[in-house]
Short mmCIF file of N, CA and C in Angstrom, two decimals:
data_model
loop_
_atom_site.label_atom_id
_atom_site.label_comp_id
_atom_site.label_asym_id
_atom_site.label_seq_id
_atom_site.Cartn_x
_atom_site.Cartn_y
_atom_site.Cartn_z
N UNK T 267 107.99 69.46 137.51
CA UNK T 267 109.11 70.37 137.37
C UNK T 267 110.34 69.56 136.94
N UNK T 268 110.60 70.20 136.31
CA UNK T 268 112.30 69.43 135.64
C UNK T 268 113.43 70.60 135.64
N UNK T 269 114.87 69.63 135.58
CA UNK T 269 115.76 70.41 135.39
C UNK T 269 116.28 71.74 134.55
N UNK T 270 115.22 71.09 133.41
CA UNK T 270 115.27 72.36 132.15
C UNK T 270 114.39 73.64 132.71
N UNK T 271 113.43 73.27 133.88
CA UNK T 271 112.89 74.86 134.03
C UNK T 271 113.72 75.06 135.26
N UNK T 272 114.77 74.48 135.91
CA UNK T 272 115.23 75.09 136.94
C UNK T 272 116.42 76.23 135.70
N UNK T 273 117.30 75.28 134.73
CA UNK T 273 117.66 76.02 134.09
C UNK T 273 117.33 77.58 133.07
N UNK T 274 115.84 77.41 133.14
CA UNK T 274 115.23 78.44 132.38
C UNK T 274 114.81 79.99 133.76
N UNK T 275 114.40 79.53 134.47
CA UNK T 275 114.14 80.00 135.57
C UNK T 275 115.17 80.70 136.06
N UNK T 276 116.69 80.36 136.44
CA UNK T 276 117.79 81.08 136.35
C UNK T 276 117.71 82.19 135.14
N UNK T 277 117.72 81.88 134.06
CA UNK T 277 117.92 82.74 133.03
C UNK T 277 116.97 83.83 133.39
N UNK T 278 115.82 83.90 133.70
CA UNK T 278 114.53 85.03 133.92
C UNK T 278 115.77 85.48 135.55
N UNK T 279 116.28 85.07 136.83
CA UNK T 279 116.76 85.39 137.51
C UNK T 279 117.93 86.11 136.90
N UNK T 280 118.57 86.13 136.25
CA UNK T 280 120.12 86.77 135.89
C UNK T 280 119.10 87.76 134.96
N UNK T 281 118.37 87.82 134.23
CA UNK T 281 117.61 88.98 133.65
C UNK T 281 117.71 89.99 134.86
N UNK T 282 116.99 89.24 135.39
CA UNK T 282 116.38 90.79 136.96
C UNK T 282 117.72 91.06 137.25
N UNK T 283 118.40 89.91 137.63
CA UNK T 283 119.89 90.90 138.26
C UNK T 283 120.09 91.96 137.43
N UNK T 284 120.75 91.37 135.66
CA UNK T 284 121.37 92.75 134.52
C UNK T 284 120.30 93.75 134.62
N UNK T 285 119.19 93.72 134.53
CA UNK T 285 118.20 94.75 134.28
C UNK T 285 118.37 95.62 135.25
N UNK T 286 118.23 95.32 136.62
CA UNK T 286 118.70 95.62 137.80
C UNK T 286 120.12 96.65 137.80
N UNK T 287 121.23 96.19 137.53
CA UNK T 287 122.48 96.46 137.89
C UNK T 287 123.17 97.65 136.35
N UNK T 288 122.28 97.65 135.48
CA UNK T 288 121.80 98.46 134.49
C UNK T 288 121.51 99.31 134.51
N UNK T 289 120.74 99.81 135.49
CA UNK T 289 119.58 101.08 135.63
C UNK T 289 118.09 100.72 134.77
N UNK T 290 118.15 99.78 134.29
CA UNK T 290 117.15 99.75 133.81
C UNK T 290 115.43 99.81 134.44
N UNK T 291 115.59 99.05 135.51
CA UNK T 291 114.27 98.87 136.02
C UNK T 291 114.40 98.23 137.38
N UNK T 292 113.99 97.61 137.49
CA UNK T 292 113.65 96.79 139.15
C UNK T 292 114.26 95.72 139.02
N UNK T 293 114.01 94.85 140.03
CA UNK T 293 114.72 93.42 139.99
C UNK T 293 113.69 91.97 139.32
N UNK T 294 113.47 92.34 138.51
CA UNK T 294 112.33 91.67 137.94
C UNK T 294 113.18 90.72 136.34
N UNK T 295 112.72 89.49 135.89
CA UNK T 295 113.15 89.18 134.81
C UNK T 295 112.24 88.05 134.12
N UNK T 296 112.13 87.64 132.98
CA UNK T 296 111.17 86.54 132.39
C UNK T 296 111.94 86.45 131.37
N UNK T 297 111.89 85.18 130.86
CA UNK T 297 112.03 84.37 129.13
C UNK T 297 110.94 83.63 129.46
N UNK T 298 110.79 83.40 127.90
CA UNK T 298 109.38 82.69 127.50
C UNK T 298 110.13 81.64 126.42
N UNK T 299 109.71 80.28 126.28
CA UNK T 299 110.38 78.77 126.28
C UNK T 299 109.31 78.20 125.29
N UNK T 300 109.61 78.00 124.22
CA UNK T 300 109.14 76.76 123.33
C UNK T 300 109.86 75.48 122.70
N UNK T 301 109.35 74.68 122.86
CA UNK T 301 110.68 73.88 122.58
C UNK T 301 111.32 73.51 122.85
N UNK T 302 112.23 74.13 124.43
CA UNK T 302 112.86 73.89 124.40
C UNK T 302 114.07 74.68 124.27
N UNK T 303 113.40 76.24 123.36
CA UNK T 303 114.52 77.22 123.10
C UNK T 303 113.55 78.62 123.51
N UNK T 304 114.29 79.35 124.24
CA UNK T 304 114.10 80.64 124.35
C UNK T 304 113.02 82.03 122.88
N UNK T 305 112.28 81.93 123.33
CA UNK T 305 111.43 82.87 121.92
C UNK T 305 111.31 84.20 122.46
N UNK T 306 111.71 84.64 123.88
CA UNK T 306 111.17 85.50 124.28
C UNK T 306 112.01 85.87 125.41
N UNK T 307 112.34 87.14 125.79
CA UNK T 307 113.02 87.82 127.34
C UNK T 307 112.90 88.78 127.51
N UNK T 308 112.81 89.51 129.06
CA UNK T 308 112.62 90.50 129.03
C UNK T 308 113.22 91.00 130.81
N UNK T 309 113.54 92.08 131.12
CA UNK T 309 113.64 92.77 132.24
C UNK T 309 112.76 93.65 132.73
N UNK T 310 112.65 94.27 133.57
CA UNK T 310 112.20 94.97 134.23
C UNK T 310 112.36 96.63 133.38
N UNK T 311 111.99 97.75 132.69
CA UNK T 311 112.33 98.45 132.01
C UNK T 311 111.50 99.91 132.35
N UNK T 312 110.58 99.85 133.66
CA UNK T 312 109.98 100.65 133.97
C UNK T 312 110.55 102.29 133.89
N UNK T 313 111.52 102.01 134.66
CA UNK T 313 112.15 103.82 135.17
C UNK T 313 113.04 104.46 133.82
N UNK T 314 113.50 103.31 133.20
CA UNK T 314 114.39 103.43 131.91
C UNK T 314 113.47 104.05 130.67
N UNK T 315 112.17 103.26 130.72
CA UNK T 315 111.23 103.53 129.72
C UNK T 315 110.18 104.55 130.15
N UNK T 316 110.26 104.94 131.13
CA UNK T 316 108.82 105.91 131.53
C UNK T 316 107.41 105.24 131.49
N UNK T 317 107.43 103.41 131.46
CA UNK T 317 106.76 102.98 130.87
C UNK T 317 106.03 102.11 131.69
N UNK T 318 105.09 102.45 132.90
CA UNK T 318 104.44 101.47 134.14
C UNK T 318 104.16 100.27 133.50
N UNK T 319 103.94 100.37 132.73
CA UNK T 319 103.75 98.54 132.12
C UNK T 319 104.77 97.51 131.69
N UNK T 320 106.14 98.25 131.52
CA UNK T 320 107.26 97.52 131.31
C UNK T 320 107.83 96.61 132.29
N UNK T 321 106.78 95.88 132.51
CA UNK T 321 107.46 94.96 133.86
C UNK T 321 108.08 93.95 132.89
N UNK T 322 108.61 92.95 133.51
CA UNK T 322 109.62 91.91 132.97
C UNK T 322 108.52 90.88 131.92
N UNK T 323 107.48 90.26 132.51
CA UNK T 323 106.83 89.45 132.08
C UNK T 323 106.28 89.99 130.86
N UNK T 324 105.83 91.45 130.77
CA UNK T 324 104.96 91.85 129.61
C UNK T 324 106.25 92.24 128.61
N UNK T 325 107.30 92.90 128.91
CA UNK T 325 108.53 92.75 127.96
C UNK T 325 108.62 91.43 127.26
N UNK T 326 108.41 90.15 127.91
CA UNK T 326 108.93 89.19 127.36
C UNK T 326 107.97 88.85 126.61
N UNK T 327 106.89 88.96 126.87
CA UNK T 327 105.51 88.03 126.03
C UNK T 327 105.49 89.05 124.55
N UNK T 328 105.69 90.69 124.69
CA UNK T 328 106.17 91.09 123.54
C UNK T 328 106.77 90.41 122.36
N UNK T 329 108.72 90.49 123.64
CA UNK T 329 109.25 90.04 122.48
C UNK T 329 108.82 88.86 121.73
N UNK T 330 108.46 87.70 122.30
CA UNK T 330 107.64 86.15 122.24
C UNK T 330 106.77 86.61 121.04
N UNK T 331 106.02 87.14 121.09
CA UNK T 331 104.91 87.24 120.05
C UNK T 331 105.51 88.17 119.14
N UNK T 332 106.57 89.13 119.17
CA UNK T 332 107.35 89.69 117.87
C UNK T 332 108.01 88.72 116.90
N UNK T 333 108.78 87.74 118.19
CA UNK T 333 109.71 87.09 117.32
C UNK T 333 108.90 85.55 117.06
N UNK T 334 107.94 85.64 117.25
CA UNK T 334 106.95 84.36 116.35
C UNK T 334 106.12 84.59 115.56
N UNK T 335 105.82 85.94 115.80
CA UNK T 335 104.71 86.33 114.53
C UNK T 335 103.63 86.05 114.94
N UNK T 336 103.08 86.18 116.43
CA UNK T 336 101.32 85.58 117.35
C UNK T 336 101.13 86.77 118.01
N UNK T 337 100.04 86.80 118.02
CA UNK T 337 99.81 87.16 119.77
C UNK T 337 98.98 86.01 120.72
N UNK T 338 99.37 84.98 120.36
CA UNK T 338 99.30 84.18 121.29
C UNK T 338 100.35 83.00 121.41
N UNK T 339 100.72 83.06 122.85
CA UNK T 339 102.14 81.70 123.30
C UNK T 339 101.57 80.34 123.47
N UNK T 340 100.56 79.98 122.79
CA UNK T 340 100.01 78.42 123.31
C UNK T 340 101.38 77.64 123.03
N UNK T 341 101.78 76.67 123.68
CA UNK T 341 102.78 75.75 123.90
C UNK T 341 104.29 76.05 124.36
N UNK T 342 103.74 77.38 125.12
CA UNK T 342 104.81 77.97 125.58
C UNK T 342 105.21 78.03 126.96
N UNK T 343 106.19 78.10 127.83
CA UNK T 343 106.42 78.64 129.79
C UNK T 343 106.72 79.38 129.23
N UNK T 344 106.40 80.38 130.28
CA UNK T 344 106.93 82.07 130.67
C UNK T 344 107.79 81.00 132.36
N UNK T 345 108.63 82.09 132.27
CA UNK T 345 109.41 81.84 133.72
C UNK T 345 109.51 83.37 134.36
N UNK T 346 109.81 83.20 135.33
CA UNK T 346 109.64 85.05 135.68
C UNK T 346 109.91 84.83 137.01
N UNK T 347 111.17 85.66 137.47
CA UNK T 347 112.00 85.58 138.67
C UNK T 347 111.09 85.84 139.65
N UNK T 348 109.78 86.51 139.85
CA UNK T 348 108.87 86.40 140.47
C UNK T 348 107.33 86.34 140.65
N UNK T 349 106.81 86.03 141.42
CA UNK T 349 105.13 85.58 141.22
C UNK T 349 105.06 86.77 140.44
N UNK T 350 104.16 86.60 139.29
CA UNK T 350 103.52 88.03 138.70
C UNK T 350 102.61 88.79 139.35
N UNK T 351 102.48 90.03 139.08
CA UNK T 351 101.59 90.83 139.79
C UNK T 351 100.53 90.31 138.85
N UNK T 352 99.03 91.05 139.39
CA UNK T 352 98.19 91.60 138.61
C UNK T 352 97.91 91.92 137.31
N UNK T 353 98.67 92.88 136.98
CA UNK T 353 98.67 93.71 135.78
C UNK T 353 99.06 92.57 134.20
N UNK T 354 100.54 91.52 135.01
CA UNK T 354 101.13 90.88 134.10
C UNK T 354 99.98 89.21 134.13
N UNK T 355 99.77 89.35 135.78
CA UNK T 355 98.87 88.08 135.21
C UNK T 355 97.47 88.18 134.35
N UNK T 356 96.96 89.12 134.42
CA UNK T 356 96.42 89.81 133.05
C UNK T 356 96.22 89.28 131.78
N UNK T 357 97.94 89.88 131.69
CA UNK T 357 98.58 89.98 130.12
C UNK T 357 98.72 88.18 129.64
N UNK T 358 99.17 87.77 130.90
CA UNK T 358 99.99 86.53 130.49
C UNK T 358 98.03 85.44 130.25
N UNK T 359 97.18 85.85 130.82
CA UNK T 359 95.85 85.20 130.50
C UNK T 359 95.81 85.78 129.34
N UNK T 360 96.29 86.81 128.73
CA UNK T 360 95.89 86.96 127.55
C UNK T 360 96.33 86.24 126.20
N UNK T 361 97.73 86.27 126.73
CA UNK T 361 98.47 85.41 125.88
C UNK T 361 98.83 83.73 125.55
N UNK T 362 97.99 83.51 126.86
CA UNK T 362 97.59 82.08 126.88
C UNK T 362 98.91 81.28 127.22
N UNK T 363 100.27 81.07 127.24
CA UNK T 363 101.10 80.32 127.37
C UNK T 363 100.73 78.90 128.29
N UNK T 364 100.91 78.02 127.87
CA UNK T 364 100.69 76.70 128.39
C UNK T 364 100.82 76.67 130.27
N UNK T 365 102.01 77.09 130.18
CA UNK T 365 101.92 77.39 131.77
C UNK T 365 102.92 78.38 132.38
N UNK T 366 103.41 78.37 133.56
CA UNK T 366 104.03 79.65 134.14
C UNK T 366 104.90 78.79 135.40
N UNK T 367 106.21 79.19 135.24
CA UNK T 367 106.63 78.94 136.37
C UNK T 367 107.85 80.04 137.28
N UNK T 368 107.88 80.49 138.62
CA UNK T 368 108.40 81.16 138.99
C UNK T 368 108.90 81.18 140.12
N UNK T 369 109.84 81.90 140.54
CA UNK T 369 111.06 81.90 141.40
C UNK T 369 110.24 82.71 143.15
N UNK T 370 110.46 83.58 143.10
CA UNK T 370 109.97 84.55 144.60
C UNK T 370 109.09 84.43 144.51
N UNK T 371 108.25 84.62 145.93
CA UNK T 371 106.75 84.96 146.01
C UNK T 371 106.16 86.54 146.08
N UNK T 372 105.02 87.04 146.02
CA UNK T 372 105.15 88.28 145.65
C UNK T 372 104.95 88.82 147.28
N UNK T 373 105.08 87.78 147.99
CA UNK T 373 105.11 88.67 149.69
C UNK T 373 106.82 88.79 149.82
N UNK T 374 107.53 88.17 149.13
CA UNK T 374 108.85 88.69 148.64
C UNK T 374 109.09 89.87 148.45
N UNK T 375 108.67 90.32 147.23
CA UNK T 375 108.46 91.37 146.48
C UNK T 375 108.12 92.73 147.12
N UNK T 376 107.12 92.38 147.91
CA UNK T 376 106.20 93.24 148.80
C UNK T 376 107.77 93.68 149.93
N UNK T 377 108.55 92.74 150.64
CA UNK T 377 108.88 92.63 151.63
C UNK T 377 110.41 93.70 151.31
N UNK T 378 110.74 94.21 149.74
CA UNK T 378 111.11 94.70 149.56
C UNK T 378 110.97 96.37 148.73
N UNK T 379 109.29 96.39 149.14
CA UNK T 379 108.90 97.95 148.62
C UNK T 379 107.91 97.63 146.98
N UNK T 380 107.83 96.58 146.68
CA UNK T 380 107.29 96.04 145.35
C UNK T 380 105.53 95.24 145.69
N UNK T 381 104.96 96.31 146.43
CA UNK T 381 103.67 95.48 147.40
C UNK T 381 102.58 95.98 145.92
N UNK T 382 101.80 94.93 145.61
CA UNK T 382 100.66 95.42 144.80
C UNK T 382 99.41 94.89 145.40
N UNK T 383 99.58 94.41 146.75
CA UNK T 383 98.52 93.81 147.29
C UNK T 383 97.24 94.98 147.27
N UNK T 384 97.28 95.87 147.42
CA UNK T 384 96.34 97.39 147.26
C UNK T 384 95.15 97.17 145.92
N UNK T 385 96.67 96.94 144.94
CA UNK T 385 95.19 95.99 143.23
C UNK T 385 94.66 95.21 143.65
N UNK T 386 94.85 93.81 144.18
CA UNK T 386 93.82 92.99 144.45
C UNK T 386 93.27 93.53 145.04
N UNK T 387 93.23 94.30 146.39
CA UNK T 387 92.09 95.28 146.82
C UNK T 387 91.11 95.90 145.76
N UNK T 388 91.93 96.87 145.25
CA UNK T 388 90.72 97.61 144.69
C UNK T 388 90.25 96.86 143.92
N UNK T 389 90.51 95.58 143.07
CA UNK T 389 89.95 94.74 142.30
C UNK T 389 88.78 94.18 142.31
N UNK T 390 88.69 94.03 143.63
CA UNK T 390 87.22 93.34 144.37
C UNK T 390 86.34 94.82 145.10
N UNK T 391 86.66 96.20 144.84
CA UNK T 391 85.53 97.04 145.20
C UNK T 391 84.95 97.51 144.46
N UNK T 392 83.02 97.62 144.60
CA UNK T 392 82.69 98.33 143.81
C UNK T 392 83.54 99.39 143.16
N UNK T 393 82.83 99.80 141.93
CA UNK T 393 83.81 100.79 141.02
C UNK T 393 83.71 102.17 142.21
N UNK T 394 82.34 102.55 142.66
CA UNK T 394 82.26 104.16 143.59
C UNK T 394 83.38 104.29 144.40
N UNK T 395 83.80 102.67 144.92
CA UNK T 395 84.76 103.13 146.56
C UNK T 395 86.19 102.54 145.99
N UNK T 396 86.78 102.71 144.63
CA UNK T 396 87.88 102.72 144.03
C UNK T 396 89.16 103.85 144.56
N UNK T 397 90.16 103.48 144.72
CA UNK T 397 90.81 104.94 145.38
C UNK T 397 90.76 105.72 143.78
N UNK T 398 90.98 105.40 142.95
CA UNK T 398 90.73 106.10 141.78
C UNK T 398 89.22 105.98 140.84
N UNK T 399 88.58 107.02 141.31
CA UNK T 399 87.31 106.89 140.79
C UNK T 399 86.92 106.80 139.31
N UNK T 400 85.88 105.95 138.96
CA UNK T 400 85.99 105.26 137.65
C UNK T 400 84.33 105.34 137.33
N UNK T 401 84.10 106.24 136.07
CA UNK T 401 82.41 106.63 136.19
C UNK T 401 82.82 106.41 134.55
N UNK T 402 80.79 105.98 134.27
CA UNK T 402 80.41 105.46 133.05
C UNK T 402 79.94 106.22 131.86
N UNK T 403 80.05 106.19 130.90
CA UNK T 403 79.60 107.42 130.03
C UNK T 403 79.62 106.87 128.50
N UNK T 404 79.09 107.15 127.68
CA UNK T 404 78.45 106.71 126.41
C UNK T 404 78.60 105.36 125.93
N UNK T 405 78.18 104.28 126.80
CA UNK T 405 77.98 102.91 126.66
C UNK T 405 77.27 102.57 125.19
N UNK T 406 76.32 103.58 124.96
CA UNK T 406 75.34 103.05 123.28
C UNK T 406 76.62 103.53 122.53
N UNK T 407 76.91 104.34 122.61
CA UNK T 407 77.64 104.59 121.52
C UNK T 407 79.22 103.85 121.49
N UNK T 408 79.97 103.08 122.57
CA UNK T 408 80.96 102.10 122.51
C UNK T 408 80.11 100.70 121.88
N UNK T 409 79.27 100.33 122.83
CA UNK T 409 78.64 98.82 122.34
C UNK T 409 78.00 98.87 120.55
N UNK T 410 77.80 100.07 120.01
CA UNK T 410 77.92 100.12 118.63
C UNK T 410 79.05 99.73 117.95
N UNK T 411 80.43 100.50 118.19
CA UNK T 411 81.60 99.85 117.82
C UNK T 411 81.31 98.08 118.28
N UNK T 412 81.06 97.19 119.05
CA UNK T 412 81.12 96.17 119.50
C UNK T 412 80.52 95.34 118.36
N UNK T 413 79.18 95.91 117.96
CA UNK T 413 78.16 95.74 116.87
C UNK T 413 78.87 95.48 115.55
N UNK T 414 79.36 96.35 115.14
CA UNK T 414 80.28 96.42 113.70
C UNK T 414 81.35 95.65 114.09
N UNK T 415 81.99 95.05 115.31
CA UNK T 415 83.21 94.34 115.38
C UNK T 415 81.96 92.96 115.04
N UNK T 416 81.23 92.54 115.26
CA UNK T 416 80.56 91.10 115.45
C UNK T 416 80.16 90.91 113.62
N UNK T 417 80.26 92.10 113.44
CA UNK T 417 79.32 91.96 111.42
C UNK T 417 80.62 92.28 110.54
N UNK T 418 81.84 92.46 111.36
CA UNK T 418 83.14 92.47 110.37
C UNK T 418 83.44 91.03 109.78
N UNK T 419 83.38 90.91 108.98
CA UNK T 419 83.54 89.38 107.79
C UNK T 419 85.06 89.10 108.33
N UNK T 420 86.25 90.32 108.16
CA UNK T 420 88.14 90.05 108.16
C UNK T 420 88.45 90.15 109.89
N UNK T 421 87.78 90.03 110.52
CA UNK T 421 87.95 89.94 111.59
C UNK T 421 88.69 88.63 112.44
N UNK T 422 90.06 89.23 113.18
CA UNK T 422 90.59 87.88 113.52
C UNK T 422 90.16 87.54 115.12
N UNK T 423 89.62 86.86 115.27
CA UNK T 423 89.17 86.22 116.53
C UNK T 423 90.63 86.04 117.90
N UNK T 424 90.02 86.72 118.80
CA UNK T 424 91.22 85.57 119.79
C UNK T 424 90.52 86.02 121.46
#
């Protein structure tokens, strides 16, 4: 850890505050760091946007991959005023960024009405005893699409 991510790390913290004190969303904030320079930020934008996925971290990896032209951050930190949930640690495996560093813990989070401990629950139950039940249905006919994705020649890999 170095001084430059205590400095970057603030910046994802004063996100959550404005986003926060905005109406925008929750107390949540991320920039995403190459270089050395900022490629990416984001707030919390949930209640503003109607948009459950607008958490801070997936705002930022957006903007990050808008304003680089990827969808992937290899050689990049995400910073994010707090442990990511689920949903964003996800996203942020998707996007690969070199590494992650962050401010609160999410029993923080929790300790203020922001608990997602329930996902890791249902994460680990069979699909039947899901609180939201989740049943299977035309598998031949998806894994066909899968088929024609593997024999597409312009196909970009990631």
């Amino acid at each position: 850890m170095t001084n430059q991510d205590e400095v970057f790390l603030r910046e994802a913290i004063q996100l959550a505050r404005e986003g926060m004190t905005t109406d925008q969303g929750g107390p949540f904030g991320s920039v995403i760091v190459r270089d050395g320079q900022i490629v990416g930020k984001g707030f919390n934008m949930v209640t503003s946007t109607n948009d459950p996925t607008a958490h801070a971290e997936v705002v930022a990896i957006r903007d990050a991959c808008r304003n680089l032209g990827t969808f992937q951050l290899d050689g990049c930190t995400l910073y994010a005023s707090c442990e990511p949930c689920p949903m964003c640690l996800g996203a942020i495996y998707w996007a690969r960024p070199s590494r992650v560093v962050y401010a609160a813990q999410h029993a923080d989070a929790a300790s203020v009405g922001f608990d997602d401990q329930f996902i890791y629950e249902e994460i680990d139950k069979p699909h039947e005893h899901r609180h939201i039940p989740m049943h299977q249905l035309l598998r031949d006919e998806a894994e066909a699409v899968f088929k024609e994705w593997v024999a597409l020649e312009k196909r970009i890999p990631y």
